Structure formats: C-alpha cells, structure tokens
Amino acid sequence: MKSKTMKSLLIVLSLICVLCFPVQVIAETQQGTNGDELQLMEASKLEIQLGADWAGVEFQMKTDAGLYPGTVVVGQDGVLRTEIGGSKTYILTCMNSALEVPEPTQDPATTENPETETQTGVEKAEEASVSGIPISHILLFGGGMVVAIGVLVTMHVMKKRRENDAAYDEDDDE
C-alpha cells in the first residue's frame, strides 16, 4: 500500500513539473523560407576619390571581423579602390605610410554620435550570451538538469528504503 501511494505521488509530482514548463511548438502554415537563413553576399567595390596628392598613400582597414590583411593603397590617379562586403562597419586609418600624407582641404566629417554608442551598448546588454547561447537558455537547461538529478537521487533513495523495509518485513514474518 505504501509503495502504491509513493508511486502515485511521484507520478503526480512529475506531471506537475511537466505542466509547469510547457514547450510551445509554433508551426508556420506558409511554405518556403522566412528570411533568416544564411545569405551569401557578393563583394562590393569601394572607391574614394582623394586626389592626385594622395597617390601611393597606404591605409589600414578595420572591419567588424577584425583587421583587414595588408594595406589599401591609393592608386596613381588619386582614387582608393578596394572590395568590401560582409561587414557593417569599415574604418580606414592612414598609419605608417611610406609616403607623407597631404594636408586635408576641409574639416573631417564626424561619423559617430555618442547617443548611438549608448544605444548599441544597451542592445548588446539585452542580448547577453555565452558562446552564442542566450543566458536564459543556459539557466533553463541547468535548472532542468538539477531537477532531473534530484528526481534520480530520490528514486534511488526510495528504492533502497523499499529494499530495507522488505528485509525487515521478512524478519518479522519468521
């Protein structure tokens, strides 16, 4: 009688755990792709007309992926030409050039806004992840593992108690 009530209690607790964490399955009725698949990008060309004074000046290019290998050199016609693609930001820096850099004829344009930097910092904090896995998913997985291990330990202890109780019952019968 005692084992039946314990089994019933474990089944009820298991059902409560299953119902507390429902898994939602969303099926789309439309066929085809939804636009989040990998898309290949063709290289685009960048041309910056700097003028004949800049001919031969070398630039370093930094992208989202890191530092571009090698340098980008301004052609003899004063046009900087390179292929770009796949990144969202590109930073050209004129450093350690073999030729002297001519003086710019106008004030440099400011491209970064401090408000934009704080907004992107907030967005990055909201999308916190470890190795590309959202932290909430890691915590949910860890909690599930703790519950599963707890259930296994409880089942093992219950089995040992039943075996011990059965051994005492056999001694009482004699």
Coordinates of C-alpha atoms in Angstrom, one line a residue:
M1 CA 0.0 0.0 0.0
K2 CA 2.8 2.3 0.9
S3 CA 4.6 1.8 -2.4
K4 CA 1.5 2.5 -4.4
T5 CA 1.0 5.8 -2.7
M6 CA 4.6 6.7 -3.3
K7 CA 4.4 5.8 -7.0
S8 CA 1.2 7.8 -7.3
L9 CA 2.9 10.7 -5.5
L10 CA 5.9 10.6 -7.8
I11 CA 3.6 10.5 -10.9
V12 CA 1.7 13.5 -9.7
L13 CA 4.9 15.4 -9.0
S14 CA 6.2 14.5 -12.4
L15 CA 3.1 15.7 -14.1
I16 CA 3.2 19.0 -12.1
C17 CA 6.8 19.5 -13.3
V18 CA 5.9 18.8 -16.9
L19 CA 3.0 21.2 -16.8
C20 CA 5.0 23.9 -15.1
F21 CA 7.4 24.1 -18.1
P22 CA 5.3 23.8 -21.2
V23 CA 7.0 23.6 -24.6
Q24 CA 5.5 25.7 -27.2
V25 CA 5.7 24.5 -30.8
I26 CA 5.0 27.0 -33.4
A27 CA 4.3 25.7 -36.9
E28 CA 4.1 28.1 -39.8
T29 CA 1.5 27.4 -42.4
Q30 CA 3.3 29.1 -45.2
Q31 CA 5.8 27.2 -47.2
G32 CA 9.2 28.5 -48.2
T33 CA 11.8 30.5 -46.3
N34 CA 11.2 33.1 -43.7
G35 CA 14.2 35.3 -44.5
D36 CA 16.5 34.3 -41.6
E37 CA 18.6 31.8 -43.5
L38 CA 22.2 32.4 -44.4
Q39 CA 22.6 34.7 -47.3
L40 CA 25.7 35.0 -49.4
M41 CA 26.9 38.4 -50.2
E42 CA 28.9 39.4 -53.2
A43 CA 31.8 41.7 -52.7
S44 CA 31.1 45.3 -53.3
K45 CA 33.6 47.9 -54.5
L46 CA 34.5 51.0 -52.6
E47 CA 36.0 53.9 -54.4
I48 CA 37.1 57.1 -52.7
Q49 CA 38.4 60.0 -54.7
L50 CA 41.1 61.6 -52.7
G51 CA 43.0 63.5 -55.3
A52 CA 46.4 63.1 -57.0
D53 CA 48.2 64.4 -53.9
W54 CA 47.2 61.2 -52.1
A55 CA 48.7 58.8 -54.8
G56 CA 50.6 55.9 -53.1
V57 CA 49.4 56.6 -49.6
E58 CA 48.7 53.4 -47.6
F59 CA 45.7 52.8 -45.4
Q60 CA 44.8 50.1 -42.9
M61 CA 41.2 48.9 -42.9
K62 CA 39.4 47.6 -39.8
T63 CA 36.1 45.8 -40.1
D64 CA 33.7 44.0 -37.8
A65 CA 35.7 40.8 -38.3
G66 CA 39.0 42.4 -37.4
L67 CA 41.9 44.0 -39.2
Y68 CA 42.0 43.6 -43.0
P69 CA 45.2 41.8 -44.0
G70 CA 47.7 44.0 -45.8
T71 CA 47.2 47.6 -46.7
V72 CA 44.9 49.5 -49.1
V73 CA 46.9 51.8 -51.4
V74 CA 45.6 54.9 -53.2
G75 CA 46.2 54.5 -56.9
Q76 CA 48.3 56.8 -59.1
D77 CA 45.1 58.5 -60.2
G78 CA 44.3 59.5 -56.6
V79 CA 41.4 57.0 -56.1
L80 CA 41.4 54.5 -53.3
R81 CA 39.8 51.3 -54.6
T82 CA 39.0 48.1 -52.6
E83 CA 36.5 45.4 -52.4
I84 CA 34.3 45.2 -49.3
G85 CA 31.4 43.1 -48.2
G86 CA 30.1 41.1 -45.2
S87 CA 30.7 43.7 -42.5
K88 CA 28.6 46.6 -41.2
T89 CA 31.4 49.0 -40.3
Y90 CA 34.7 49.9 -42.1
I91 CA 37.4 52.1 -40.6
L92 CA 40.2 53.4 -42.8
T93 CA 43.3 54.6 -40.9
C94 CA 46.3 56.2 -42.5
M95 CA 49.2 54.9 -40.4
N96 CA 52.8 54.2 -41.1
S97 CA 52.5 55.1 -44.8
A98 CA 55.7 55.2 -46.8
L99 CA 54.7 58.5 -48.3
E100 CA 53.9 61.7 -46.5
V101 CA 50.2 62.3 -46.1
P102 CA 49.0 65.6 -47.6
E103 CA 47.0 68.1 -45.5
P104 CA 43.3 67.7 -45.9
T105 CA 41.5 70.6 -47.6
Q106 CA 38.4 70.5 -45.4
D107 CA 37.4 69.6 -41.9
P108 CA 36.9 65.8 -41.3
A109 CA 33.3 64.7 -41.0
T110 CA 32.1 63.3 -37.7
T111 CA 30.5 59.9 -38.3
E112 CA 29.9 58.7 -34.7
N113 CA 27.3 60.0 -32.4
P114 CA 27.6 59.4 -28.6
E115 CA 23.9 58.7 -28.4
T116 CA 24.3 55.9 -31.0
E117 CA 27.1 54.3 -28.9
T118 CA 24.9 54.2 -25.8
Q119 CA 22.0 52.7 -27.6
T120 CA 24.1 49.9 -29.1
G121 CA 25.6 49.2 -25.7
V122 CA 22.1 48.8 -24.3
E123 CA 21.1 46.4 -27.1
K124 CA 24.2 44.3 -26.5
A125 CA 23.4 44.1 -22.8
E126 CA 19.9 42.8 -23.6
E127 CA 21.3 40.2 -25.9
A128 CA 23.8 38.8 -23.4
S129 CA 25.0 35.4 -24.4
V130 CA 27.8 32.9 -23.7
S131 CA 29.3 31.4 -26.9
G132 CA 26.2 32.5 -28.8
I133 CA 23.8 30.8 -26.4
P134 CA 21.4 33.1 -24.6
I135 CA 21.9 33.1 -20.8
S136 CA 18.2 32.4 -20.2
H137 CA 18.5 29.1 -22.2
I138 CA 21.6 28.1 -20.2
L139 CA 19.8 28.8 -16.9
L140 CA 16.8 26.8 -18.0
F141 CA 19.0 23.9 -19.1
G142 CA 20.8 24.0 -15.8
G143 CA 17.6 24.1 -13.8
G144 CA 16.3 21.1 -15.7
M145 CA 19.5 19.2 -15.0
V146 CA 19.2 19.9 -11.3
V147 CA 15.6 18.7 -11.2
A148 CA 16.4 15.6 -13.2
I149 CA 19.3 14.7 -10.9
G150 CA 17.2 15.4 -7.8
V151 CA 14.5 13.0 -9.1
L152 CA 17.1 10.3 -9.8
V153 CA 18.6 10.6 -6.4
T154 CA 15.1 10.5 -4.8
M155 CA 14.2 7.4 -6.8
H156 CA 17.5 5.7 -5.7
V157 CA 16.9 6.5 -2.0
M158 CA 13.2 5.3 -2.3
K159 CA 14.4 2.0 -3.8
K160 CA 17.0 1.5 -1.0
R161 CA 14.3 2.2 1.6
R162 CA 11.9 -0.3 0.0
E163 CA 14.6 -3.0 -0.1
N164 CA 15.4 -2.3 3.6
D165 CA 11.7 -2.3 4.6
A166 CA 11.2 -5.6 2.7
A167 CA 14.2 -7.1 4.5
Y168 CA 12.7 -6.1 7.9
D169 CA 9.2 -7.4 6.9
E170 CA 10.8 -10.8 6.1
D171 CA 12.4 -10.9 9.5
D172 CA 9.1 -10.1 11.3
D173 CA 7.4 -13.0 9.5
E174 CA 9.7 -15.6 10.9

